[in-house]
Amino acid sequence: MIPPRLQPFVANVGLLLASIVVFLALCEFAVFRFVWLASDVPANDFVDGVVRYAPNQSGVWRVRDEIAAPYRINAQGWNSGVGDYVAARRPGVSRIAVVGDSYVEALQVPYDRSLGERLAAILGERGNAVEDYRFAISGAPLSQYLQMVEHEAARYRPDWVVVLIVHNDFDESYKFMPGRYTSSFLKLHVENGRVTGEIPPQPWQPGTIEWLRRTATARFFLYRWQVRPQFLVDLLLPHARAATGYAGNTDIAAVLADRRGVEAVTEYLVGRLDAVVHAMGARLLLAMDGDRFAIYRGADSPVLALNQITGETAARHNIPFVDLHPVFAADWQNEHRRFDFDADGHWNEHGHDVAAEAIAGAIRERTGRGGASP
């Protein structure tokens, strides 16, 4: 029984709660689905020890009012412009596996206009038949690239494996970071500047948070308008990241504070990648992103120490290495066209094109022909 003097208050609270429920339902089932469109977000899966996307999905990835890029997830769980992957090789057709994180996944550009598809098209310009298979997922570090190459790409017997490295790949290969599926990545155990073992990925399973994340309301705010804690920090305190030495999407000062660990991880993973790729009868090429924002400012960048570490490691293993920083710098000098978006730091179509041209040139130098066959 509610005391008479409290009944108006309880009625008002009930009316308020009912109004909120109706408002949220209106946003979820009408506004963010038909008026102000939320971004589509592909659902995840975990198959054969590798986190990926659930098969056979399509949608449009939206970021603010700048990006509206269609994606297509094939039957194997990868965003791809060539459809489903098949293990059998077609006579006379070269095959390239492109491995990486969100830059290779490339949800920000149409599914058939990313690095992989552009690379195959460039290498096929001289009458050669080349197909590309992409294996990539957002947030994956260098250690997970090894997992994807060894447990997924190997079954398709490519001629070349191209691994695209970005600057947050190093410390995240041996330090656990918060995220929905970061514990489902292969990690390394490092002690006193030495790699002492590999930590297998934990199987990924969707939970309540995953269900909430996939609502239209969450997809509108989290993905389309990027309303996240870091976004609010950057909005309210625009100099916060600069003060901490943030560059190349990583806290470079913190990363290089454990330079021995970074060098050990790089040596170990490059060596393992080389061995796995060699065992499948393919050739390995490493490419690495530049600090594009330093290029725009005409400034030096401390994050390029990671490019140097990677280049030196690749040279010790006699692995081709494409440092994209000077490539982007030269193109910026000539074209003065950005490689990324205002609302998103990932490559736009021009960035993918420039990177693909540089990597294709490196492959041609080592094949002595237009295509990709060794």
Tab-separated table of C-alpha atoms in Angstrom:
chain	number	residue	atom	x	y	z
A	1	MET	CA	0.000	0.000	0.000
A	2	ILE	CA	1.305	3.447	-0.942
A	3	PRO	CA	0.519	6.238	1.507
A	4	PRO	CA	-1.896	8.741	-0.047
A	5	ARG	CA	0.559	11.622	0.259
A	6	LEU	CA	3.141	9.664	-1.828
A	7	GLN	CA	0.769	8.511	-4.538
A	8	PRO	CA	1.193	11.624	-6.781
A	9	PHE	CA	4.988	11.335	-6.523
A	10	VAL	CA	4.947	7.608	-7.386
A	11	ALA	CA	2.577	8.270	-10.281
A	12	ASN	CA	4.872	10.964	-11.650
A	13	VAL	CA	7.927	8.706	-11.353
A	14	GLY	CA	6.057	5.917	-13.113
A	15	LEU	CA	5.013	8.293	-15.880
A	16	LEU	CA	8.592	9.511	-16.240
A	17	LEU	CA	9.966	5.962	-16.471
A	18	ALA	CA	7.315	4.965	-18.990
A	19	SER	CA	8.153	8.046	-21.077
A	20	ILE	CA	11.844	7.148	-21.039
A	21	VAL	CA	11.079	3.577	-22.138
A	22	VAL	CA	8.867	4.821	-24.979
A	23	PHE	CA	11.522	7.354	-26.034
A	24	LEU	CA	14.295	4.716	-26.063
A	25	ALA	CA	12.105	2.289	-27.991
A	26	LEU	CA	11.303	5.011	-30.527
A	27	CYS	CA	15.023	5.740	-30.970
A	28	GLU	CA	15.952	2.056	-31.198
A	29	PHE	CA	13.295	0.841	-33.601
A	30	ALA	CA	12.573	3.943	-35.670
A	31	VAL	CA	14.926	6.927	-35.415
A	32	PHE	CA	18.287	5.097	-35.584
A	33	ARG	CA	17.079	2.593	-38.181
A	34	PHE	CA	15.182	4.799	-40.645
A	35	VAL	CA	15.905	8.487	-39.930
A	36	TRP	CA	19.405	8.989	-38.501
A	37	LEU	CA	21.012	5.782	-39.622
A	38	ALA	CA	23.331	3.922	-37.254
A	39	SER	CA	26.433	2.228	-38.578
A	40	ASP	CA	26.086	-1.444	-39.371
A	41	VAL	CA	28.554	-3.528	-37.342
A	42	PRO	CA	29.517	-7.112	-38.305
A	43	ALA	CA	29.110	-9.749	-35.592
A	44	ASN	CA	32.185	-11.664	-34.433
A	45	ASP	CA	32.981	-15.373	-34.344
A	46	PHE	CA	35.808	-17.643	-33.165
A	47	VAL	CA	36.771	-20.534	-35.456
A	48	ASP	CA	39.850	-22.775	-35.441
A	49	GLY	CA	41.600	-20.663	-32.819
A	50	VAL	CA	41.167	-17.409	-34.737
A	51	VAL	CA	38.762	-14.586	-33.862
A	52	ARG	CA	37.065	-13.260	-36.981
A	53	TYR	CA	33.602	-12.227	-38.146
A	54	ALA	CA	30.545	-14.435	-38.407
A	55	PRO	CA	30.144	-15.619	-42.015
A	56	ASN	CA	28.055	-14.105	-44.782
A	57	GLN	CA	27.294	-10.613	-43.513
A	58	SER	CA	26.933	-7.348	-45.363
A	59	GLY	CA	26.207	-3.790	-44.365
A	60	VAL	CA	27.376	-0.187	-44.472
A	61	TRP	CA	30.059	1.089	-42.098
A	62	ARG	CA	29.284	4.690	-41.190
A	63	VAL	CA	31.413	7.258	-39.380
A	64	ARG	CA	29.711	10.618	-38.826
A	65	ASP	CA	28.689	12.104	-42.187
A	66	GLU	CA	32.024	11.371	-43.893
A	67	ILE	CA	32.186	7.583	-44.279
A	68	ALA	CA	29.484	5.286	-45.645
A	69	ALA	CA	31.380	2.250	-46.945
A	70	PRO	CA	29.727	-1.076	-47.831
A	71	TYR	CA	31.353	-4.212	-46.417
A	72	ARG	CA	30.906	-7.893	-47.249
A	73	ILE	CA	32.013	-10.657	-44.897
A	74	ASN	CA	32.578	-13.886	-46.797
A	75	ALA	CA	31.858	-17.464	-45.727
A	76	GLN	CA	35.256	-17.651	-44.012
A	77	GLY	CA	34.575	-14.577	-41.847
A	78	TRP	CA	36.741	-11.943	-43.571
A	79	ASN	CA	35.871	-8.640	-45.244
A	80	SER	CA	36.758	-9.280	-48.863
A	81	GLY	CA	36.275	-7.986	-52.378
A	82	VAL	CA	36.741	-11.419	-53.968
A	83	GLY	CA	34.009	-13.337	-52.173
A	84	ASP	CA	34.560	-16.738	-50.583
A	85	TYR	CA	38.044	-18.188	-50.313
A	86	VAL	CA	38.895	-21.594	-51.753
A	87	ALA	CA	41.933	-23.685	-50.916
A	88	ALA	CA	42.355	-25.040	-54.442
A	89	ARG	CA	44.623	-22.999	-56.670
A	90	ARG	CA	43.657	-22.011	-60.203
A	91	PRO	CA	46.349	-22.672	-62.819
A	92	GLY	CA	48.180	-19.528	-63.839
A	93	VAL	CA	46.690	-17.387	-61.058
A	94	SER	CA	49.010	-15.957	-58.405
A	95	ARG	CA	47.685	-15.590	-54.865
A	96	ILE	CA	48.599	-12.995	-52.253
A	97	ALA	CA	47.540	-13.172	-48.613
A	98	VAL	CA	47.342	-9.757	-46.958
A	99	VAL	CA	47.359	-9.877	-43.149
A	100	GLY	CA	46.821	-7.102	-40.627
A	101	ASP	CA	44.455	-5.254	-38.341
A	102	SER	CA	41.791	-2.642	-39.097
A	103	TYR	CA	43.924	-1.114	-41.874
A	104	VAL	CA	43.725	-4.345	-43.882
A	105	GLU	CA	40.196	-5.110	-42.701
A	106	ALA	CA	39.421	-1.667	-44.173
A	107	LEU	CA	35.795	-1.160	-43.190
A	108	GLN	CA	36.271	2.569	-43.905
A	109	VAL	CA	36.413	2.055	-47.695
A	110	PRO	CA	34.218	-0.075	-49.977
A	111	TYR	CA	35.024	-3.771	-49.649
A	112	ASP	CA	36.535	-3.967	-53.150
A	113	ARG	CA	38.770	-0.860	-52.937
A	114	SER	CA	41.215	-1.677	-50.167
A	115	LEU	CA	44.930	-2.432	-50.135
A	116	GLY	CA	44.404	-6.089	-51.048
A	117	GLU	CA	42.201	-5.525	-54.078
A	118	ARG	CA	44.317	-2.618	-55.301
A	119	LEU	CA	47.489	-4.691	-54.913
A	120	ALA	CA	46.034	-7.529	-56.999
A	121	ALA	CA	44.821	-5.084	-59.651
A	122	ILE	CA	48.211	-3.359	-59.937
A	123	LEU	CA	50.133	-6.629	-60.171
A	124	GLY	CA	47.641	-7.857	-62.757
A	125	GLU	CA	47.973	-4.839	-65.048
A	126	ARG	CA	50.505	-6.548	-67.337
A	127	GLY	CA	48.322	-9.490	-68.255
A	128	ASN	CA	49.002	-11.464	-65.073
A	129	ALA	CA	46.198	-13.048	-63.092
A	130	VAL	CA	46.458	-12.219	-59.381
A	131	GLU	CA	43.974	-12.773	-56.558
A	132	ASP	CA	44.143	-11.429	-53.020
A	133	TYR	CA	42.873	-13.010	-49.803
A	134	ARG	CA	42.611	-10.676	-46.828
A	135	PHE	CA	42.899	-11.860	-43.223
A	136	ALA	CA	42.412	-8.997	-40.797
A	137	ILE	CA	40.447	-7.846	-37.787
A	138	SER	CA	40.376	-4.620	-35.815
A	139	GLY	CA	42.685	-4.447	-32.819
A	140	ALA	CA	44.910	-7.364	-33.796
A	141	PRO	CA	48.588	-6.902	-32.837
A	142	LEU	CA	51.665	-8.380	-34.519
A	143	SER	CA	51.388	-11.555	-32.426
A	144	GLN	CA	47.872	-12.162	-33.791
A	145	TYR	CA	49.167	-11.747	-37.339
A	146	LEU	CA	51.289	-14.827	-36.675
A	147	GLN	CA	48.188	-16.652	-35.436
A	148	MET	CA	46.225	-15.716	-38.569
A	149	VAL	CA	49.073	-16.683	-40.911
A	150	GLU	CA	49.746	-20.008	-39.218
A	151	HIS	CA	46.168	-21.115	-38.583
A	152	GLU	CA	44.240	-19.500	-41.423
A	153	ALA	CA	46.251	-18.107	-44.355
A	154	ALA	CA	48.476	-21.198	-44.620
A	155	ARG	CA	45.598	-23.414	-45.737
A	156	TYR	CA	45.191	-21.311	-48.910
A	157	ARG	CA	48.822	-21.759	-50.071
A	158	PRO	CA	49.580	-18.195	-51.224
A	159	ASP	CA	52.640	-17.206	-53.226
A	160	TRP	CA	53.220	-14.113	-51.075
A	161	VAL	CA	52.177	-13.175	-47.566
A	162	VAL	CA	52.092	-9.410	-47.040
A	163	VAL	CA	51.925	-8.364	-43.382
A	164	LEU	CA	51.014	-4.736	-42.709
A	165	ILE	CA	52.388	-3.488	-39.381
A	166	VAL	CA	51.163	-0.412	-37.492
A	167	HIS	CA	52.691	1.322	-34.512
A	168	ASN	CA	50.534	-0.120	-31.746
A	169	ASP	CA	51.327	-3.695	-32.822
A	170	PHE	CA	54.408	-4.093	-30.635
A	171	ASP	CA	53.531	-3.570	-26.982
A	172	GLU	CA	50.052	-4.999	-27.562
A	173	SER	CA	51.693	-8.282	-28.587
A	174	TYR	CA	52.767	-8.887	-24.996
A	175	LYS	CA	50.661	-6.534	-22.885
A	176	PHE	CA	46.981	-7.234	-22.364
A	177	MET	CA	44.776	-4.322	-23.371
A	178	PRO	CA	41.088	-3.805	-22.572
A	179	GLY	CA	38.778	-4.815	-25.366
A	180	ARG	CA	35.933	-7.088	-26.354
A	181	TYR	CA	38.128	-9.853	-27.734
A	182	THR	CA	41.736	-8.877	-26.990
A	183	SER	CA	42.147	-11.964	-24.773
A	184	SER	CA	41.285	-13.985	-27.887
A	185	PHE	CA	44.513	-12.835	-29.558
A	186	LEU	CA	47.767	-14.747	-29.388
A	187	LYS	CA	50.105	-13.001	-26.936
A	188	LEU	CA	53.739	-13.412	-25.939
A	189	HIS	CA	55.208	-13.818	-22.482
A	190	VAL	CA	58.216	-11.525	-22.032
A	191	GLU	CA	60.614	-11.479	-19.084
A	192	ASN	CA	63.701	-9.285	-18.730
A	193	GLY	CA	63.723	-8.341	-22.402
A	194	ARG	CA	63.333	-11.955	-23.626
A	195	VAL	CA	60.398	-13.825	-25.121
A	196	THR	CA	59.828	-16.876	-22.943
A	197	GLY	CA	56.700	-18.302	-24.538
A	198	GLU	CA	53.424	-17.859	-26.350
A	199	ILE	CA	50.057	-17.410	-24.620
A	200	PRO	CA	47.318	-19.119	-26.679
A	201	PRO	CA	44.175	-17.145	-27.473
A	202	GLN	CA	41.105	-17.739	-25.343
A	203	PRO	CA	37.926	-18.698	-27.200
A	204	TRP	CA	35.603	-15.750	-27.748
A	205	GLN	CA	31.949	-15.967	-26.757
A	206	PRO	CA	29.312	-13.221	-27.064
A	207	GLY	CA	27.730	-11.962	-23.853
A	208	THR	CA	25.240	-9.359	-22.679
A	209	ILE	CA	27.578	-6.494	-23.527
A	210	GLU	CA	27.848	-7.840	-27.070
A	211	TRP	CA	24.054	-7.799	-27.393
A	212	LEU	CA	23.883	-4.217	-26.139
A	213	ARG	CA	26.702	-3.173	-28.471
A	214	ARG	CA	24.721	-4.368	-31.453
A	215	THR	CA	21.587	-2.347	-30.717
A	216	ALA	CA	20.863	0.467	-33.149
A	217	THR	CA	21.226	3.025	-30.366
A	218	ALA	CA	24.692	1.795	-29.402
A	219	ARG	CA	25.769	1.547	-33.032
A	220	PHE	CA	24.643	5.126	-33.658
A	221	PHE	CA	26.581	6.610	-30.760
A	222	LEU	CA	29.574	4.235	-30.420
A	223	TYR	CA	30.393	3.693	-34.072
A	224	ARG	CA	28.811	6.370	-36.211
A	225	TRP	CA	29.442	9.282	-33.841
A	226	GLN	CA	32.288	7.669	-31.851
A	227	VAL	CA	30.923	8.797	-28.480
A	228	ARG	CA	33.440	6.962	-26.303
A	229	PRO	CA	35.476	7.949	-23.240
A	230	GLN	CA	38.556	8.820	-25.295
A	231	PHE	CA	36.453	10.855	-27.701
A	232	LEU	CA	35.141	12.908	-24.786
A	233	VAL	CA	38.671	13.380	-23.421
A	234	ASP	CA	39.913	14.559	-26.839
A	235	LEU	CA	36.911	16.874	-27.177
A	236	LEU	CA	37.221	18.444	-23.735
A	237	LEU	CA	41.017	18.262	-23.406
A	238	PRO	CA	42.400	18.430	-26.955
A	239	HIS	CA	46.004	18.670	-25.761
A	240	ALA	CA	45.852	15.666	-23.425
A	241	ARG	CA	47.268	13.163	-25.911
A	242	ALA	CA	49.943	15.544	-27.157
A	243	ALA	CA	51.122	16.048	-23.591
A	244	THR	CA	51.584	12.309	-23.094
A	245	GLY	CA	53.597	11.803	-26.294
A	246	TYR	CA	50.819	10.077	-28.232
A	247	ALA	CA	51.722	9.388	-31.883
A	248	GLY	CA	50.891	6.694	-34.398
A	249	ASN	CA	47.934	5.630	-32.227
A	250	THR	CA	50.274	4.630	-29.410
A	251	ASP	CA	51.958	6.139	-26.378
A	252	ILE	CA	55.394	6.003	-27.935
A	253	ALA	CA	57.219	7.100	-24.785
A	254	ALA	CA	55.697	4.220	-22.824
A	255	VAL	CA	56.412	1.750	-25.640
A	256	LEU	CA	60.068	2.730	-26.003
A	257	ALA	CA	60.537	2.703	-22.224
A	258	ASP	CA	60.711	-1.069	-22.716
A	259	ARG	CA	62.741	-1.000	-25.913
A	260	ARG	CA	64.446	-4.316	-25.073
A	261	GLY	CA	61.050	-5.962	-24.837
A	262	VAL	CA	59.889	-4.399	-28.114
A	263	GLU	CA	63.040	-5.501	-29.924
A	264	ALA	CA	62.762	-9.027	-28.513
A	265	VAL	CA	59.114	-9.300	-29.550
A	266	THR	CA	59.874	-8.002	-33.039
A	267	GLU	CA	62.780	-10.410	-33.519
A	268	TYR	CA	60.745	-13.356	-32.272
A	269	LEU	CA	57.610	-12.678	-34.311
A	270	VAL	CA	59.403	-11.782	-37.536
A	271	GLY	CA	61.437	-14.966	-37.211
A	272	ARG	CA	58.343	-17.064	-36.546
A	273	LEU	CA	56.457	-15.468	-39.430
A	274	ASP	CA	59.369	-16.107	-41.773
A	275	ALA	CA	59.550	-19.766	-40.757
A	276	VAL	CA	55.792	-20.331	-41.109
A	277	VAL	CA	55.612	-18.602	-44.492
A	278	HIS	CA	58.703	-20.453	-45.747
A	279	ALA	CA	57.160	-23.780	-44.660
A	280	MET	CA	54.082	-23.124	-46.816
A	281	GLY	CA	56.293	-22.446	-49.840
A	282	ALA	CA	55.554	-18.717	-49.975
A	283	ARG	CA	57.528	-15.500	-49.570
A	284	LEU	CA	57.048	-12.930	-46.828
A	285	LEU	CA	56.960	-9.152	-47.230
A	286	LEU	CA	56.598	-6.732	-44.331
A	287	ALA	CA	55.160	-3.255	-44.791
A	288	MET	CA	54.729	-0.592	-42.129
A	289	ASP	CA	52.563	2.495	-41.829
A	290	GLY	CA	54.110	5.948	-41.515
A	291	ASP	CA	53.263	8.763	-39.148
A	292	ARG	CA	50.976	10.575	-41.550
A	293	PHE	CA	50.079	13.363	-39.132
A	294	ALA	CA	53.754	14.188	-38.663
A	295	ILE	CA	54.039	14.332	-42.462
A	296	TYR	CA	51.168	16.823	-42.674
A	297	ARG	CA	52.836	18.999	-40.034
A	298	GLY	CA	56.276	18.688	-41.573
A	299	ALA	CA	57.580	17.466	-38.220
A	300	ASP	CA	59.871	14.730	-36.976
A	301	SER	CA	58.254	11.754	-35.292
A	302	PRO	CA	59.592	9.624	-32.420
A	303	VAL	CA	57.286	6.792	-33.458
A	304	LEU	CA	59.523	6.110	-36.471
A	305	ALA	CA	61.911	4.376	-34.079
A	306	LEU	CA	59.527	1.421	-34.436
A	307	ASN	CA	59.883	1.551	-38.225
A	308	GLN	CA	63.644	1.438	-37.768
A	309	ILE	CA	63.459	-1.544	-35.405
A	310	THR	CA	61.226	-3.412	-37.850
A	311	GLY	CA	63.376	-2.572	-40.869
A	312	GLU	CA	66.560	-3.715	-39.156
A	313	THR	CA	64.902	-6.934	-38.029
A	314	ALA	CA	63.605	-7.635	-41.538
A	315	ALA	CA	67.081	-7.022	-42.975
A	316	ARG	CA	68.635	-9.567	-40.576
A	317	HIS	CA	66.158	-12.156	-41.853
A	318	ASN	CA	66.533	-11.097	-45.513
A	319	ILE	CA	62.839	-10.206	-45.694
A	320	PRO	CA	61.629	-7.428	-48.020
A	321	PHE	CA	60.466	-4.412	-46.019
A	322	VAL	CA	58.416	-1.460	-47.290
A	323	ASP	CA	58.560	1.556	-44.997
A	324	LEU	CA	55.514	3.584	-45.989
A	325	HIS	CA	56.587	6.738	-44.167
A	326	PRO	CA	58.897	8.027	-46.948
A	327	VAL	CA	56.385	6.781	-49.518
A	328	PHE	CA	53.585	8.827	-47.969
A	329	ALA	CA	55.907	11.800	-47.460
A	330	ALA	CA	56.877	11.854	-51.135
A	331	ASP	CA	53.259	11.562	-52.270
A	332	TRP	CA	52.198	14.336	-49.881
A	333	GLN	CA	54.938	16.560	-51.280
A	334	ASN	CA	53.716	15.969	-54.832
A	335	GLU	CA	49.951	15.660	-54.440
A	336	HIS	CA	49.143	17.283	-51.101
A	337	ARG	CA	46.233	14.854	-50.687
A	338	ARG	CA	45.522	13.331	-47.309
A	339	PHE	CA	45.704	9.579	-46.816
A	340	ASP	CA	42.995	9.419	-44.142
A	341	PHE	CA	39.705	10.947	-43.075
A	342	ASP	CA	38.819	13.962	-40.973
A	343	ALA	CA	36.672	11.774	-38.728
A	344	ASP	CA	38.824	8.639	-38.774
A	345	GLY	CA	42.576	8.064	-38.795
A	346	HIS	CA	42.397	5.000	-41.052
A	347	TRP	CA	43.448	5.159	-44.685
A	348	ASN	CA	41.045	6.512	-47.250
A	349	GLU	CA	41.062	5.185	-50.823
A	350	HIS	CA	44.050	7.356	-51.717
A	351	GLY	CA	46.014	5.935	-48.773
A	352	HIS	CA	45.218	2.387	-49.877
A	353	ASP	CA	46.227	3.204	-53.460
A	354	VAL	CA	49.588	4.707	-52.485
A	355	ALA	CA	50.411	1.815	-50.146
A	356	ALA	CA	49.417	-0.755	-52.771
A	357	GLU	CA	51.631	0.864	-55.423
A	358	ALA	CA	54.649	0.769	-53.111
A	359	ILE	CA	54.113	-2.849	-52.066
A	360	ALA	CA	53.458	-3.939	-55.657
A	361	GLY	CA	56.724	-2.321	-56.698
A	362	ALA	CA	58.612	-4.237	-54.013
A	363	ILE	CA	57.064	-7.536	-55.132
A	364	ARG	CA	57.884	-6.832	-58.774
A	365	GLU	CA	61.509	-6.131	-57.888
A	366	ARG	CA	61.792	-9.598	-56.376
A	367	THR	CA	59.843	-11.580	-58.967
A	368	GLY	CA	61.366	-9.997	-62.050
A	369	ARG	CA	57.921	-9.961	-63.613
A	370	GLY	CA	54.656	-8.101	-63.429
A	371	GLY	CA	52.747	-10.646	-61.362
A	372	ALA	CA	53.209	-12.101	-57.913
A	373	SER	CA	54.539	-15.595	-58.630
A	374	PRO	CA	57.974	-16.106	-57.017
